[in-house]
């Protein structure tokens, strides 16, 4: 992989990591249409680091408030709105972590086909559009309880299946339980931090145990490009989400699914 490919793949990863449009669905296209090689484990780690830095930096005030409140709740047993939200984020992360430990090998062996990728991109795109159209959008994030947080967390576990989109499935679940679009997106982004950190750490362990040669210059490019594009993507998305809703992303997913179906049928 050369520097140009590194920039393109990192930009795709950064732009699609947090939008509800399936990053795996986009990354398969340059590999299939252009014959590009898989980006590799080390590059995966780098772009995950870039994405994580971007989302933490954008929500840094939320992160500071949640972590501080959580520490107070642990140390002094004093609970607040922020401490409860922090506990909900932790609880909602557990299903995805357990699902990854239990089913990752099965998914890697049996669900990495183009047909699965296209089908999940299509099905969950339609679901996103339907939920956005018909849900109430009346609840705020302060109204969420442990049960609703776990519901979104179990939905996040489905994102292990290629084409589902982690942000797409969590936003869909959050909208389904009545959260407004802005808070649904915010909760999805808060949930992304521990799960991206966990996935990146797991990949890092794999990289350490492997004998792969590391091209540090390409990794640096990948981390920086992924981080910058992810940050800009989050900023635009959070500014626009209440105005444009999720329907444009749902329609885009349907079109993407049809393109993938056409590509794999050749």
Short mmCIF file of C-alpha atoms in Angstrom, two decimals:
data_model
loop_
_atom_site.label_atom_id
_atom_site.label_comp_id
_atom_site.label_asym_id
_atom_site.label_seq_id
_atom_site.Cartn_x
_atom_site.Cartn_y
_atom_site.Cartn_z
CA UNK A 1 0.00 0.00 0.00
CA UNK A 2 1.37 3.40 -0.98
CA UNK A 3 0.73 6.83 0.55
CA UNK A 4 -2.10 7.73 -1.85
CA UNK A 5 -4.02 4.56 -1.02
CA UNK A 6 -3.36 5.13 2.67
CA UNK A 7 -4.88 8.61 2.47
CA UNK A 8 -7.94 7.39 0.54
CA UNK A 9 -8.62 4.40 2.79
CA UNK A 10 -8.08 6.42 5.97
CA UNK A 11 -10.42 9.14 4.71
CA UNK A 12 -13.08 6.55 3.90
CA UNK A 13 -12.68 5.04 7.35
CA UNK A 14 -12.83 8.41 9.08
CA UNK A 15 -15.87 9.60 7.13
CA UNK A 16 -17.86 6.39 7.48
CA UNK A 17 -16.92 5.32 11.03
CA UNK A 18 -19.45 7.64 12.64
CA UNK A 19 -22.04 8.19 9.90
CA UNK A 20 -24.85 5.59 9.84
CA UNK A 21 -23.80 4.30 6.42
CA UNK A 22 -21.54 1.24 7.05
CA UNK A 23 -17.77 1.67 6.89
CA UNK A 24 -17.29 -1.97 5.83
CA UNK A 25 -19.65 -1.42 2.91
CA UNK A 26 -17.46 1.39 1.64
CA UNK A 27 -14.11 -0.25 2.24
CA UNK A 28 -15.09 -3.28 0.18
CA UNK A 29 -15.58 -1.17 -2.95
CA UNK A 30 -11.96 -0.11 -3.59
CA UNK A 31 -10.85 -3.67 -2.84
CA UNK A 32 -13.38 -5.17 -5.26
CA UNK A 33 -13.54 -2.55 -7.99
CA UNK A 34 -9.88 -1.49 -8.03
CA UNK A 35 -8.27 -4.69 -6.82
CA UNK A 36 -6.63 -3.01 -3.83
CA UNK A 37 -5.18 -5.25 -1.18
CA UNK A 38 -6.68 -5.43 2.29
CA UNK A 39 -5.43 -2.50 4.37
CA UNK A 40 -3.92 -4.83 6.95
CA UNK A 41 -4.01 -5.18 10.71
CA UNK A 42 -1.49 -2.44 11.54
CA UNK A 43 -3.35 0.10 9.41
CA UNK A 44 -6.63 -0.91 11.08
CA UNK A 45 -5.08 -0.09 14.45
CA UNK A 46 -3.86 3.29 13.21
CA UNK A 47 -7.20 4.43 11.79
CA UNK A 48 -8.99 3.25 14.93
CA UNK A 49 -6.65 5.37 17.02
CA UNK A 50 -7.33 8.36 14.79
CA UNK A 51 -11.10 7.88 14.99
CA UNK A 52 -10.99 7.47 18.77
CA UNK A 53 -8.95 10.63 19.27
CA UNK A 54 -11.40 12.53 17.05
CA UNK A 55 -14.57 11.51 18.90
CA UNK A 56 -13.02 11.97 22.35
CA UNK A 57 -11.74 15.42 21.42
CA UNK A 58 -15.09 16.52 19.97
CA UNK A 59 -16.98 15.37 23.07
CA UNK A 60 -14.18 16.22 25.49
CA UNK A 61 -16.44 18.25 27.78
CA UNK A 62 -18.93 15.38 27.97
CA UNK A 63 -16.09 12.95 28.61
CA UNK A 64 -14.63 15.07 31.42
CA UNK A 65 -18.05 15.56 33.04
CA UNK A 66 -19.01 11.88 32.75
CA UNK A 67 -15.69 10.55 34.03
CA UNK A 68 -15.63 13.03 36.91
CA UNK A 69 -19.21 12.24 37.91
CA UNK A 70 -18.56 8.51 37.61
CA UNK A 71 -15.52 8.74 39.90
CA UNK A 72 -17.60 10.66 42.45
CA UNK A 73 -20.33 8.02 42.26
CA UNK A 74 -17.77 5.29 42.89
CA UNK A 75 -15.84 7.08 45.62
CA UNK A 76 -18.57 8.92 47.49
CA UNK A 77 -21.67 7.04 46.32
CA UNK A 78 -23.13 10.37 45.18
CA UNK A 79 -25.13 10.06 41.98
CA UNK A 80 -26.05 12.68 39.42
CA UNK A 81 -27.43 12.84 35.91
CA UNK A 82 -23.90 12.60 34.50
CA UNK A 83 -22.88 9.70 36.73
CA UNK A 84 -25.98 7.73 35.77
CA UNK A 85 -25.30 8.37 32.08
CA UNK A 86 -21.71 7.20 32.57
CA UNK A 87 -22.94 3.97 34.16
CA UNK A 88 -25.43 3.52 31.29
CA UNK A 89 -22.63 3.89 28.75
CA UNK A 90 -20.61 1.25 30.60
CA UNK A 91 -23.60 -1.10 30.84
CA UNK A 92 -24.52 -0.62 27.17
CA UNK A 93 -20.95 -1.48 26.14
CA UNK A 94 -20.96 -4.88 27.84
CA UNK A 95 -23.22 -6.71 25.30
CA UNK A 96 -21.01 -5.75 22.36
CA UNK A 97 -17.83 -6.76 24.18
CA UNK A 98 -19.28 -10.14 25.16
CA UNK A 99 -20.65 -10.71 21.67
CA UNK A 100 -17.26 -9.92 20.20
CA UNK A 101 -15.53 -12.41 22.49
CA UNK A 102 -18.09 -15.12 21.83
CA UNK A 103 -18.92 -14.71 18.15
CA UNK A 104 -16.03 -12.88 16.47
CA UNK A 105 -14.44 -16.04 15.06
CA UNK A 106 -17.79 -17.31 13.73
CA UNK A 107 -18.54 -13.96 12.10
CA UNK A 108 -15.08 -13.77 10.55
CA UNK A 109 -15.48 -17.30 9.13
CA UNK A 110 -19.10 -17.24 7.97
CA UNK A 111 -20.46 -13.70 7.66
CA UNK A 112 -17.77 -11.86 5.70
CA UNK A 113 -19.37 -12.49 2.32
CA UNK A 114 -20.42 -9.77 -0.09
CA UNK A 115 -23.99 -11.05 0.02
CA UNK A 116 -24.20 -10.56 3.79
CA UNK A 117 -22.60 -7.14 3.51
CA UNK A 118 -25.06 -5.98 0.86
CA UNK A 119 -28.09 -7.48 2.64
CA UNK A 120 -27.35 -5.91 6.01
CA UNK A 121 -26.56 -2.56 4.40
CA UNK A 122 -29.97 -2.68 2.72
CA UNK A 123 -32.06 -4.04 5.60
CA UNK A 124 -30.68 -1.75 8.27
CA UNK A 125 -30.83 1.21 5.91
CA UNK A 126 -34.56 0.65 5.45
CA UNK A 127 -34.95 0.19 9.22
CA UNK A 128 -33.13 3.48 9.88
CA UNK A 129 -35.40 5.36 7.49
CA UNK A 130 -38.58 3.80 8.88
CA UNK A 131 -37.67 4.47 12.52
CA UNK A 132 -36.63 8.03 11.74
CA UNK A 133 -39.93 8.63 9.98
CA UNK A 134 -42.29 7.12 12.54
CA UNK A 135 -40.62 7.39 15.96
CA UNK A 136 -41.75 10.05 18.43
CA UNK A 137 -38.42 11.92 18.91
CA UNK A 138 -39.77 13.20 22.24
CA UNK A 139 -37.30 11.82 24.77
CA UNK A 140 -34.09 13.49 25.84
CA UNK A 141 -30.94 11.74 26.97
CA UNK A 142 -31.73 12.56 30.61
CA UNK A 143 -34.89 10.42 30.24
CA UNK A 144 -32.97 7.28 29.34
CA UNK A 145 -32.83 4.52 31.95
CA UNK A 146 -30.83 1.35 32.34
CA UNK A 147 -33.31 -0.75 30.36
CA UNK A 148 -33.28 1.55 27.35
CA UNK A 149 -29.50 1.90 27.52
CA UNK A 150 -29.13 -1.89 27.48
CA UNK A 151 -31.53 -2.11 24.54
CA UNK A 152 -29.26 0.19 22.54
CA UNK A 153 -26.26 -1.77 23.83
CA UNK A 154 -27.64 -5.09 22.59
CA UNK A 155 -28.34 -3.42 19.24
CA UNK A 156 -24.72 -2.29 19.13
CA UNK A 157 -23.65 -5.93 19.41
CA UNK A 158 -25.30 -6.56 16.03
CA UNK A 159 -22.74 -4.22 14.45
CA UNK A 160 -20.26 -7.11 14.52
CA UNK A 161 -22.02 -8.32 11.38
CA UNK A 162 -20.48 -6.55 8.36
CA UNK A 163 -22.67 -3.90 6.76
CA UNK A 164 -24.74 -3.24 9.86
CA UNK A 165 -22.89 -0.03 10.86
CA UNK A 166 -22.26 0.55 14.54
CA UNK A 167 -23.49 4.12 14.46
CA UNK A 168 -26.40 3.16 12.23
CA UNK A 169 -27.73 0.40 14.48
CA UNK A 170 -27.27 2.37 17.72
CA UNK A 171 -28.96 5.48 16.31
CA UNK A 172 -31.79 3.31 14.96
CA UNK A 173 -32.27 1.68 18.38
CA UNK A 174 -32.09 5.03 20.19
CA UNK A 175 -34.68 6.54 17.84
CA UNK A 176 -36.86 3.47 18.28
CA UNK A 177 -37.11 4.09 22.03
CA UNK A 178 -38.07 7.70 21.38
CA UNK A 179 -34.89 9.74 21.71
CA UNK A 180 -34.70 12.89 19.62
CA UNK A 181 -32.24 12.80 16.76
CA UNK A 182 -29.56 14.92 18.42
CA UNK A 183 -29.50 12.90 21.62
CA UNK A 184 -29.70 9.62 19.72
CA UNK A 185 -26.57 10.63 17.81
CA UNK A 186 -24.86 11.88 20.98
CA UNK A 187 -25.53 8.62 22.83
CA UNK A 188 -24.28 6.66 19.82
CA UNK A 189 -21.03 8.65 19.82
CA UNK A 190 -20.55 8.23 23.57
CA UNK A 191 -21.01 4.47 23.13
CA UNK A 192 -18.46 4.48 20.33
CA UNK A 193 -15.58 5.49 22.60
CA UNK A 194 -15.24 2.37 24.78
CA UNK A 195 -16.06 0.00 21.93
CA UNK A 196 -13.53 1.57 19.54
CA UNK A 197 -10.96 1.54 22.36
CA UNK A 198 -11.72 -2.14 23.03
CA UNK A 199 -11.56 -3.08 19.34
CA UNK A 200 -8.36 -1.11 18.85
CA UNK A 201 -6.76 -2.74 21.90
CA UNK A 202 -7.72 -6.20 20.66
CA UNK A 203 -6.23 -5.47 17.24
CA UNK A 204 -3.13 -4.04 18.92
CA UNK A 205 -2.61 -7.30 20.82
CA UNK A 206 -2.98 -9.23 17.56
CA UNK A 207 -0.42 -6.94 15.95
CA UNK A 208 2.05 -7.38 18.82
CA UNK A 209 1.72 -11.16 18.62
CA UNK A 210 2.16 -11.21 14.85
CA UNK A 211 5.38 -10.96 12.86
CA UNK A 212 4.05 -8.32 10.48
CA UNK A 213 6.39 -5.62 9.26
CA UNK A 214 5.15 -2.15 10.23
CA UNK A 215 5.30 0.78 7.82
CA UNK A 216 5.25 3.55 10.41
CA UNK A 217 4.97 6.35 7.85
CA UNK A 218 1.77 4.88 6.40
CA UNK A 219 0.38 4.28 9.88
CA UNK A 220 1.01 7.92 10.79
CA UNK A 221 -0.74 9.04 7.61
CA UNK A 222 -3.67 6.74 8.35
CA UNK A 223 -4.05 7.94 11.95
CA UNK A 224 -3.89 11.64 11.06
CA UNK A 225 -6.18 11.46 8.03
CA UNK A 226 -8.69 9.24 9.82
CA UNK A 227 -8.70 11.54 12.85
CA UNK A 228 -9.15 14.77 10.88
CA UNK A 229 -11.87 13.41 8.60
CA UNK A 230 -13.68 11.76 11.52
CA UNK A 231 -13.64 14.98 13.53
CA UNK A 232 -14.99 17.04 10.63
CA UNK A 233 -17.60 14.38 9.93
CA UNK A 234 -18.84 14.37 13.54
CA UNK A 235 -18.97 18.16 13.62
CA UNK A 236 -21.03 18.44 10.44
CA UNK A 237 -23.28 15.54 11.41
CA UNK A 238 -24.09 16.93 14.87
CA UNK A 239 -24.82 20.37 13.38
CA UNK A 240 -27.13 18.99 10.70
CA UNK A 241 -28.77 15.94 12.24
CA UNK A 242 -31.84 17.70 13.63
CA UNK A 243 -32.41 19.55 10.38
CA UNK A 244 -31.89 16.82 7.80
CA UNK A 245 -32.82 13.75 9.84
CA UNK A 246 -31.71 10.23 8.95
CA UNK A 247 -33.61 9.74 5.70
CA UNK A 248 -30.75 10.88 3.41
CA UNK A 249 -28.48 8.30 5.03
CA UNK A 250 -31.16 5.61 4.74
CA UNK A 251 -31.59 6.32 1.03
CA UNK A 252 -27.83 6.37 0.56
CA UNK A 253 -27.55 2.95 2.23
CA UNK A 254 -30.14 1.47 -0.11
CA UNK A 255 -28.23 2.81 -3.12
CA UNK A 256 -24.93 1.53 -1.69
CA UNK A 257 -26.45 -1.91 -1.13
CA UNK A 258 -27.65 -2.07 -4.72
CA UNK A 259 -24.15 -1.09 -5.94
CA UNK A 260 -22.57 -3.82 -3.79
CA UNK A 261 -25.07 -6.38 -5.08
CA UNK A 262 -24.22 -5.33 -8.65
CA UNK A 263 -20.48 -5.52 -8.01
CA UNK A 264 -20.50 -8.97 -6.41
CA UNK A 265 -22.81 -10.40 -9.07
CA UNK A 266 -20.29 -9.69 -11.84
#
